[in-house]
Short mmCIF file of C-alpha atoms and ligand atoms in Angstrom, two decimals:
data_model
loop_
_atom_site.label_atom_id
_atom_site.label_comp_id
_atom_site.label_asym_id
_atom_site.label_seq_id
_atom_site.Cartn_x
_atom_site.Cartn_y
_atom_site.Cartn_z
CA MET L 1 98.36 110.93 193.72
CA GLY L 2 97.66 110.45 197.43
CA GLU L 3 94.28 111.50 198.77
CA ASN L 4 95.80 114.41 200.70
CA ARG L 5 96.83 116.05 197.44
CA VAL L 6 93.30 115.83 196.01
CA LEU L 7 92.50 119.07 197.83
CA GLU L 8 95.63 120.98 196.84
CA GLY L 9 94.58 124.21 195.15
CA ARG L 10 90.89 123.22 195.07
CA ARG L 11 88.45 126.09 195.62
CA ILE L 12 85.99 125.45 198.43
CA VAL L 13 83.40 127.86 199.83
CA VAL L 14 82.20 127.00 203.32
CA GLY L 15 78.86 128.48 204.39
CA VAL L 16 78.21 128.68 208.12
CA SER L 17 74.64 129.02 209.34
CA GLY L 18 73.43 129.51 212.90
CA GLY L 19 73.95 126.47 215.08
CA ILE L 20 76.30 125.59 217.89
CA ALA L 21 77.99 123.03 215.60
CA ALA L 22 79.56 126.11 213.94
CA TYR L 23 82.42 125.69 216.43
CA LYS L 24 83.29 122.32 214.81
CA VAL L 25 83.48 124.01 211.41
CA CYS L 26 86.59 125.85 212.61
CA ALA L 27 88.40 122.49 212.78
CA LEU L 28 87.07 121.54 209.33
CA VAL L 29 88.21 124.82 207.76
CA SER L 30 91.61 124.57 209.44
CA ARG L 31 92.07 121.04 208.08
CA LEU L 32 91.05 122.00 204.55
CA VAL L 33 93.54 124.86 204.60
CA GLN L 34 96.26 122.45 205.77
CA ASP L 35 95.27 120.16 202.88
CA GLY L 36 96.23 123.00 200.53
CA ALA L 37 92.66 123.96 199.55
CA GLN L 38 91.75 127.59 198.84
CA VAL L 39 88.95 128.11 201.35
CA ARG L 40 86.56 131.05 201.57
CA VAL L 41 84.00 131.31 204.34
CA MET L 42 80.59 132.97 204.16
CA MET L 43 78.25 133.27 207.12
CA THR L 44 74.59 133.93 207.81
CA PRO L 45 73.79 136.59 210.44
CA SER L 46 72.85 133.78 212.87
CA GLY L 47 76.09 131.95 212.08
CA GLU L 48 78.02 135.05 213.15
CA ARG L 49 76.38 134.85 216.57
CA PHE L 50 78.02 131.48 217.22
CA VAL L 51 81.53 132.03 215.82
CA GLY L 52 83.00 135.40 214.89
CA PRO L 53 84.22 136.04 211.33
CA VAL L 54 87.63 136.94 212.76
CA THR L 55 88.14 133.26 213.66
CA PHE L 56 87.55 132.14 210.07
CA ARG L 57 89.55 135.03 208.69
CA SER L 58 92.49 133.95 210.85
CA LEU L 59 92.12 130.31 209.82
CA THR L 60 91.86 130.99 206.07
CA GLY L 61 93.89 134.18 205.73
CA ARG L 62 91.06 135.57 203.58
CA PRO L 63 88.20 137.98 204.23
CA VAL L 64 84.98 136.39 205.42
CA ALA L 65 81.80 137.27 203.52
CA VAL L 66 78.96 138.11 205.84
CA ASP L 67 76.41 140.09 203.89
CA GLN L 68 75.08 140.32 200.40
CA TRP L 69 76.29 143.85 200.00
CA THR L 70 79.94 143.16 200.81
CA ASP L 71 81.84 144.46 197.79
CA LEU L 72 83.92 141.43 196.81
CA HIS L 73 83.59 141.88 193.09
CA GLU L 74 81.75 144.05 190.62
CA THR L 75 79.30 141.20 189.97
CA GLY L 76 78.27 141.07 193.65
CA ALA L 77 79.49 138.96 196.53
CA HIS L 78 77.20 136.00 195.85
CA ILE L 79 78.16 135.68 192.18
CA ALA L 80 81.87 136.11 192.91
CA LEU L 81 81.73 133.37 195.54
CA ALA L 82 79.69 131.07 193.30
CA GLN L 83 82.16 131.55 190.44
CA PHE L 84 85.04 130.80 192.78
CA ALA L 85 83.55 127.63 194.30
CA GLU L 86 84.34 124.23 192.83
CA LEU L 87 82.39 122.95 195.83
CA MET L 88 80.18 124.62 198.45
CA VAL L 89 79.86 123.08 201.89
CA ILE L 90 77.11 124.36 204.18
CA ALA L 91 77.98 123.39 207.74
CA PRO L 92 76.11 123.51 209.95
CA ALA L 93 73.05 123.47 207.72
CA THR L 94 70.24 124.45 210.08
CA SER L 95 66.58 123.54 209.69
CA ASN L 96 65.93 127.14 208.63
CA THR L 97 68.67 127.15 205.98
CA LEU L 98 67.56 123.75 204.61
CA ALA L 99 63.97 125.01 204.36
CA LYS L 100 65.10 128.11 202.46
CA LEU L 101 67.30 126.11 200.07
CA ALA L 102 64.51 123.59 199.42
CA ASN L 103 62.26 126.47 198.40
CA GLY L 104 64.75 128.63 196.54
CA LEU L 105 64.72 131.55 199.01
CA CYS L 106 67.59 134.01 198.76
CA ASP L 107 67.41 136.18 201.86
CA ASN L 108 71.02 136.15 203.05
CA LEU L 109 74.46 135.75 201.55
CA VAL L 110 74.62 131.97 202.08
CA THR L 111 71.24 131.11 200.54
CA THR L 112 71.78 133.56 197.66
CA THR L 113 75.23 132.13 196.90
CA VAL L 114 73.91 128.56 196.95
CA ALA L 115 71.20 129.63 194.49
CA ALA L 116 73.98 130.74 192.12
CA ALA L 117 76.11 127.57 192.62
CA ARG L 118 77.52 125.98 189.48
CA GLY L 119 79.14 122.99 191.16
CA PRO L 120 78.12 120.48 193.82
CA VAL L 121 76.75 121.64 197.17
CA LEU L 122 77.35 119.50 200.27
CA LEU L 123 75.00 119.99 203.21
CA ALA L 124 75.89 118.97 206.78
CA PRO L 125 72.68 119.31 208.83
CA ALA L 126 72.81 119.89 212.58
CA MET L 127 69.86 120.40 214.90
CA ASN L 128 67.81 119.08 217.81
CA ASP L 129 66.56 115.50 217.27
CA HIS L 130 62.87 116.52 217.23
CA MET L 131 63.63 119.17 214.65
CA TRP L 132 65.51 116.54 212.62
CA THR L 133 62.61 114.08 212.65
CA ASN L 134 60.03 116.79 211.95
CA PRO L 135 58.20 115.67 208.76
CA VAL L 136 58.50 119.13 207.18
CA LEU L 137 62.28 119.10 207.65
CA GLN L 138 62.48 115.53 206.33
CA ALA L 139 60.44 116.51 203.27
CA ASN L 140 62.86 119.40 202.66
CA VAL L 141 65.84 117.00 202.93
CA ALA L 142 64.20 114.56 200.50
CA ARG L 143 63.45 117.41 198.09
CA LEU L 144 67.04 118.65 198.23
CA GLN L 145 68.37 115.11 197.70
CA GLY L 146 66.08 114.73 194.72
CA LEU L 147 67.48 118.00 193.33
CA GLY L 148 71.02 116.60 193.51
CA TYR L 149 72.30 118.22 196.70
CA GLU L 150 74.87 116.07 198.49
CA PHE L 151 74.40 115.33 202.21
CA VAL L 152 76.64 114.24 205.01
CA MET L 153 74.00 113.14 207.45
CA PRO L 154 73.96 113.95 211.19
CA GLY L 155 74.94 111.32 213.70
CA GLU L 156 73.42 110.18 216.97
CA GLY L 157 74.66 111.29 220.37
CA ARG L 158 74.45 114.00 222.97
CA LEU L 159 73.05 117.22 221.52
CA ALA L 160 73.89 120.75 222.67
CA CYS L 161 70.33 121.12 224.02
CA GLY L 162 71.13 118.35 226.55
CA GLU L 163 68.97 115.71 224.85
CA SER L 164 70.29 112.62 223.07
CA GLY L 165 69.28 111.60 219.59
CA VAL L 166 70.00 112.05 215.91
CA GLY L 167 70.98 115.58 214.97
CA ARG L 168 74.66 116.00 215.83
CA MET L 169 76.50 117.42 212.86
CA ALA L 170 78.88 114.88 211.27
CA GLU L 171 82.43 115.19 212.62
CA PRO L 172 84.81 117.45 210.65
CA ASN L 173 86.76 114.42 209.44
CA THR L 174 83.62 112.76 208.08
CA ILE L 175 82.67 115.96 206.26
CA ARG L 176 86.20 116.10 204.87
CA GLU L 177 85.87 112.50 203.61
CA SER L 178 82.74 113.53 201.68
CA ILE L 179 84.59 116.54 200.26
CA LEU L 180 87.43 114.25 199.17
CA ARG L 181 84.96 111.90 197.53
CA ILE L 182 83.14 114.65 195.66
CA LEU L 183 86.24 116.53 194.53
CA GLY L 184 88.19 113.33 193.90
CA ALA L 185 85.46 112.19 191.55
CA ARG L 186 85.65 115.53 189.71
CA GLY L 187 89.10 115.11 188.29
CA GLY L 188 91.40 115.77 191.24
CA GLY L 189 91.75 112.18 192.45
CA ALA L 190 94.30 109.76 191.12
CA LEU L 191 91.59 107.16 190.59
CA ALA L 192 89.09 109.52 188.91
CA GLY L 193 87.46 107.74 186.00
CA LYS L 194 88.53 104.29 187.28
CA ARG L 195 86.14 101.56 188.28
CA VAL L 196 87.22 99.60 191.33
CA THR L 197 85.40 96.44 192.40
CA ILE L 198 86.11 95.09 195.88
CA THR L 199 84.93 91.88 197.55
CA SER L 200 84.65 92.06 201.32
CA GLY L 201 83.56 90.15 204.41
CA PRO L 202 82.81 86.45 204.81
CA THR L 203 80.66 84.11 202.78
CA ARG L 204 78.19 81.62 204.27
CA GLU L 205 77.81 78.11 202.95
CA TRP L 206 74.62 76.65 204.38
CA LEU L 207 74.40 73.01 205.55
CA ASP L 208 70.72 73.20 206.38
CA PRO L 209 68.27 76.00 207.24
CA VAL L 210 69.98 76.72 210.59
CA ARG L 211 73.70 76.03 210.12
CA PHE L 212 76.43 77.33 207.89
CA ILE L 213 80.20 77.24 207.36
CA SER L 214 81.78 80.68 207.59
CA ASN L 215 84.62 82.69 209.18
CA PRO L 216 85.00 85.77 211.38
CA SER L 217 85.68 88.35 208.66
CA SER L 218 84.10 91.68 209.64
CA GLY L 219 84.51 93.41 206.27
CA LYS L 220 86.49 96.25 207.89
CA MET L 221 89.45 95.80 205.53
CA GLY L 222 87.20 95.81 202.45
CA ALA L 223 85.27 98.84 203.70
CA ALA L 224 88.53 100.72 204.30
CA LEU L 225 89.68 99.98 200.74
CA ALA L 226 86.32 101.16 199.37
CA GLN L 227 86.52 104.33 201.45
CA VAL L 228 90.00 105.24 200.26
CA ALA L 229 89.32 104.34 196.61
CA ALA L 230 86.17 106.51 196.65
CA SER L 231 88.03 109.40 198.26
CA ARG L 232 90.54 109.22 195.39
CA GLY L 233 87.77 109.60 192.85
CA ALA L 234 87.14 105.98 191.85
CA GLU L 235 83.70 104.65 191.05
CA VAL L 236 83.59 101.89 193.64
CA LEU L 237 81.48 98.74 193.80
CA LEU L 238 81.66 96.83 197.07
CA ILE L 239 80.41 93.25 196.93
CA SER L 240 80.08 92.12 200.51
CA GLY L 241 79.18 89.03 202.42
CA PRO L 242 76.73 88.91 205.34
CA GLY L 243 77.26 91.35 208.19
CA ALA L 244 80.23 93.02 206.51
CA ALA L 245 81.05 96.61 207.53
CA LEU L 246 80.17 99.39 205.09
CA PRO L 247 82.34 102.43 204.38
CA ALA L 248 81.40 105.95 205.52
CA ALA L 249 81.72 107.14 201.91
CA SER L 250 78.70 106.45 199.75
CA VAL L 251 79.67 103.65 197.39
CA ASP L 252 77.55 101.17 195.48
CA THR L 253 77.19 97.91 197.38
CA ILE L 254 75.83 94.49 196.55
CA ALA L 255 75.04 92.10 199.39
CA VAL L 256 75.71 88.42 198.76
CA GLU L 257 75.77 85.34 200.92
CA SER L 258 77.62 82.38 199.37
CA ALA L 259 80.82 82.11 197.32
CA GLU L 260 78.68 81.16 194.32
CA GLU L 261 76.57 84.33 194.69
CA MET L 262 79.70 86.44 195.15
CA LEU L 263 81.17 84.97 191.95
CA ARG L 264 77.99 85.74 190.00
CA ALA L 265 77.93 89.36 191.25
CA VAL L 266 81.62 89.81 190.41
CA GLU L 267 81.22 88.32 186.92
CA ALA L 268 78.21 90.51 186.18
CA HIS L 269 80.22 93.66 186.91
CA LEU L 270 83.64 92.66 185.60
CA PRO L 271 83.47 94.24 182.13
CA GLY L 272 84.66 97.84 182.52
CA THR L 273 86.32 97.22 185.89
CA ASP L 274 89.85 98.67 186.00
CA VAL L 275 90.88 97.36 189.40
CA PHE L 276 89.66 94.25 191.24
CA ILE L 277 90.55 93.72 194.89
CA GLY L 278 89.64 90.44 196.59
CA ALA L 279 89.59 91.29 200.30
CA ALA L 280 86.77 88.86 201.08
CA ALA L 281 87.38 85.77 203.17
CA VAL L 282 85.58 83.42 200.80
CA ALA L 283 84.78 80.01 202.26
CA ASP L 284 86.95 77.50 200.42
CA TYR L 285 84.41 74.68 200.80
CA ARG L 286 80.66 74.26 200.79
CA PRO L 287 78.63 71.26 201.88
CA GLU L 288 78.08 68.88 198.98
CA GLU L 289 74.46 68.55 199.98
CA TYR L 290 72.12 71.12 201.45
CA ALA L 291 69.50 69.53 203.71
CA ALA L 292 66.17 71.29 203.25
CA GLN L 293 65.13 70.19 206.77
CA LYS L 294 67.22 70.86 209.88
CA ARG L 295 69.69 67.99 210.37
CA LYS L 296 68.74 66.10 213.53
CA LYS L 297 71.26 65.88 216.31
CA SER L 298 72.36 62.32 217.16
CA ALA L 299 74.96 60.68 219.37
CA THR L 300 76.94 59.41 216.39
CA PRO L 301 79.51 61.55 214.55
CA LEU L 302 78.12 63.48 211.59
CA GLU L 303 80.10 63.12 208.39
CA LEU L 304 79.92 65.92 205.86
CA ARG L 305 81.31 65.87 202.35
CA LEU L 306 82.54 69.28 201.28
CA GLN L 307 83.07 70.52 197.75
CA PRO L 308 85.52 73.31 196.86
CA THR L 309 83.86 76.64 196.09
CA PRO L 310 84.80 78.49 192.89
CA ASP L 311 87.97 80.59 193.22
CA ILE L 312 86.60 84.06 192.46
CA LEU L 313 89.96 85.82 192.43
CA GLN L 314 91.56 83.30 190.11
CA SER L 315 88.64 83.42 187.69
CA VAL L 316 88.86 87.25 187.61
CA ALA L 317 92.61 87.16 186.95
CA GLN L 318 92.15 84.65 184.14
CA SER L 319 89.01 86.16 182.64
CA ASP L 320 88.76 87.63 179.14
CA SER L 321 87.56 90.82 180.85
CA ARG L 322 90.61 90.87 183.16
CA PRO L 323 90.92 94.27 184.89
CA ALA L 324 94.22 96.14 184.44
CA VAL L 325 95.10 95.45 188.08
CA VAL L 326 94.06 92.39 190.10
CA VAL L 327 94.87 92.34 193.81
CA GLY L 328 94.40 89.41 196.18
CA PHE L 329 94.69 89.07 199.93
CA ALA L 330 96.15 86.09 201.74
CA ALA L 331 95.30 85.34 205.35
CA GLU L 332 98.04 83.03 206.60
CA THR L 333 99.17 81.30 209.76
CA GLY L 334 102.33 79.57 208.46
CA ASP L 335 104.95 81.34 206.37
CA PRO L 336 102.94 84.33 205.05
CA GLU L 337 105.54 85.46 202.51
CA ALA L 338 106.04 82.05 200.90
CA GLU L 339 102.31 81.21 200.96
CA ALA L 340 101.34 84.58 199.53
CA ARG L 341 103.97 84.45 196.80
CA ALA L 342 102.72 81.00 195.77
CA LYS L 343 99.12 82.39 195.57
CA LEU L 344 100.30 85.46 193.62
CA GLU L 345 101.85 83.21 190.97
CA ARG L 346 99.25 80.41 190.94
CA LYS L 347 96.30 82.81 190.58
CA GLY L 348 98.05 85.18 188.13
CA LEU L 349 97.72 88.34 190.27
CA ASP L 350 99.46 91.70 190.06
CA LEU L 351 99.62 92.23 193.83
CA ILE L 352 98.91 90.23 196.95
CA VAL L 353 98.50 91.54 200.48
CA ALA L 354 99.62 88.95 203.02
CA ASN L 355 98.14 89.05 206.53
CA ASP L 356 99.88 87.09 209.25
CA LEU L 357 96.96 85.98 211.42
CA THR L 358 99.30 85.03 214.27
CA GLN L 359 100.27 88.70 214.82
CA PRO L 360 98.26 90.73 217.37
CA GLY L 361 96.27 93.49 215.71
CA ALA L 362 96.36 91.82 212.28
CA GLY L 363 93.72 90.05 210.21
CA PHE L 364 90.11 89.32 211.11
CA CYS L 365 87.89 91.80 212.98
CA ALA L 366 90.63 94.08 214.29
CA ASP L 367 90.53 97.79 213.44
CA THR L 368 94.20 97.50 212.53
CA ASN L 369 96.18 95.29 210.19
CA GLU L 370 99.78 94.41 209.46
CA ALA L 371 100.64 93.38 205.93
CA LEU L 372 103.29 92.41 203.46
CA ILE L 373 102.51 93.53 199.92
CA LEU L 374 104.11 91.48 197.16
CA GLY L 375 103.92 92.14 193.44
CA SER L 376 104.42 90.13 190.27
CA ARG L 377 107.11 92.61 189.23
CA GLY L 378 109.16 91.98 192.35
CA GLN L 379 107.53 94.70 194.51
CA ARG L 380 107.82 94.06 198.25
CA GLU L 381 106.50 96.49 200.87
CA ALA L 382 106.09 95.66 204.55
CA VAL L 383 103.30 97.64 206.25
CA SER L 384 103.62 97.79 210.04
CA CYS L 385 100.54 97.46 212.27
CA ARG L 386 98.23 100.47 211.72
CA PRO L 387 94.53 101.28 211.19
CA LYS L 388 92.99 99.42 208.26
CA LEU L 389 92.28 102.77 206.58
CA GLU L 390 96.02 103.49 206.55
CA VAL L 391 96.82 100.00 205.24
CA ALA L 392 94.25 100.57 202.48
CA LYS L 393 96.05 103.78 201.47
CA VAL L 394 99.34 101.92 201.03
CA VAL L 395 97.64 99.18 198.99
CA LEU L 396 95.96 101.77 196.75
CA ASP L 397 99.25 103.67 196.34
CA GLN L 398 100.67 100.44 194.88
CA VAL L 399 97.60 100.04 192.67
CA GLU L 400 98.01 103.60 191.38
CA LYS L 401 101.64 102.94 190.44
CA LEU L 402 100.58 99.90 188.42
CA LEU L 403 97.82 101.86 186.67
CA GLU L 404 100.28 104.63 185.82
CA GLU L 405 102.76 102.08 184.47
CA SER L 406 100.10 100.32 182.39
CA SER L 407 98.78 103.58 180.90
CA GLY L 408 102.41 104.78 180.30
CA GLY L 409 103.12 101.47 178.55
CA ARG L 410 100.02 101.87 176.36
CA GLU L 411 100.93 105.46 175.46
CA ALA L 412 104.52 104.47 174.60
CA GLY L 413 103.28 101.57 172.49
O1 PMT W 1 87.20 91.48 207.09
P1 PMT W 1 88.16 91.82 208.21
O2 PMT W 1 87.67 91.35 209.55
O3 PMT W 1 88.56 93.26 208.18
O4 PMT W 1 89.49 90.95 207.96
C1 PMT W 1 90.29 91.22 206.85
C2 PMT W 1 90.77 89.93 206.21
C3 PMT W 1 91.69 89.19 207.16
C4 PMT W 1 89.58 89.02 205.85
C5 PMT W 1 91.51 90.37 204.90
O5 PMT W 1 92.56 91.22 205.24
C6 PMT W 1 92.06 89.15 204.17
O6 PMT W 1 93.16 88.69 204.40
N1 PMT W 1 91.24 88.62 203.22
C7 PMT W 1 91.50 87.38 202.48
C8 PMT W 1 91.20 86.21 203.38
C9 PMT W 1 91.32 84.90 202.65
O7 PMT W 1 90.31 84.27 202.46
O8 PMT W 1 92.50 84.58 202.21
P2 PMT W 1 92.79 83.23 201.37
O9 PMT W 1 94.24 83.09 201.47
O10 PMT W 1 91.93 82.13 201.79
O11 PMT W 1 92.38 83.62 199.89
C10 PMT W 1 93.30 84.23 199.00
C11 PMT W 1 92.59 85.17 198.09
O12 PMT W 1 91.70 84.44 197.23
C12 PMT W 1 91.76 86.23 198.76
O13 PMT W 1 91.91 87.42 198.02
C13 PMT W 1 90.34 85.71 198.64
O14 PMT W 1 89.39 86.77 198.57
C14 PMT W 1 90.39 84.93 197.34
N2 PMT W 1 89.49 83.78 197.27
C15 PMT W 1 89.65 82.71 198.10
C16 PMT W 1 88.84 81.60 197.96
C17 PMT W 1 87.83 81.61 196.97
N3 PMT W 1 87.00 80.59 196.82
N4 PMT W 1 87.67 82.69 196.18
C18 PMT W 1 88.50 83.75 196.30
O15 PMT W 1 88.34 84.74 195.57
#
């Protein structure tokens, strides 16, 4: 199932409290409706001052709940909404609303409905930067986190009050990503219940305390894969080399430096992994000797002996704890298809994603990638140049097909 379908038919209650970021919630609600979700909106009296209920009624095609005494159901509006909601999203969540929730106050429809919630509640704070850094507010946020509330934290930038700082509500798309992650993990995502381990970024092989062998991998491709896998409900572990980008979705990460460390982290987490994706640009060689003191510069050439590093991907594919699906990447400058196919076979992989480094907008550091996906069962899919997030979706679509086939095969057998 693609991530867009995760939201089809899902029941989401959006609570709008009183902040100017309420205008951005219109775009969020509109998008969720387009995703096929059943969306109901409830508002605090202050929320109504920023955006009228008619706007949300038009966007959702459903009545908007604005006070506790609105007769939605014989059990009362707050209970009816709480029973309906698989997920509640409070956006914007003002300082006032967060304070009330942290202390269990029920003085308007939104706070009362949250008190009756039976599923996850996602909070998207928005406020002035001094309000955001206020220790009382921060203590309320910490308390709510400790109680299991989910947060999509505010970003930094220009605030409505004219100041700059942290407090801007997360963008609608970022809030949607969190919704996808939460609902995907609760049974709607194609990868729900699957453990996906991804290596990402470069490794560093130190020569001496000040020099290392490495490569320009930014970790963007690995982060995109982690983001998409998490949004489809997978439990994701991202093992990343130094400086590698992290996904917006909250996933478990382990930071490593050398190929050896990356191998140890991968091996420690391999049992129980359903899908392994090697997107890291692992250094193929390390210096045979590490000099504990900085090597002195001299006028004569310096000769270094290099030893091959362990091949992490190959050892995963040949391990006794081999995941159901093992995916490699291949960064090539010659004949990407032939080189990648040779790696697919030699390392015993299910899929390989070939990147032609000679193409503009492909490979290291770019926000985009162009790829050729090859499979051990003859699959071949060319992916034209597009954002790495979109490439990741195509790769994970292929992974899902393989998982479906392997579980179908097991059921038939
Ligand atoms: O990080 P970005 O800046 O976003 O760039 C993305 C990327 C170009 C790094 C990524 O798309 C990519 O192609 N990653 C693999 C790069 C690479 O090292 O390819 P390779 O052909 O050398 O290795 C083949 C495969 O074996 C890779 O899956 C690699 O992770 C794995 N490998 C390689 C050597 C080694 N010692 N251990 C390994 O596991």
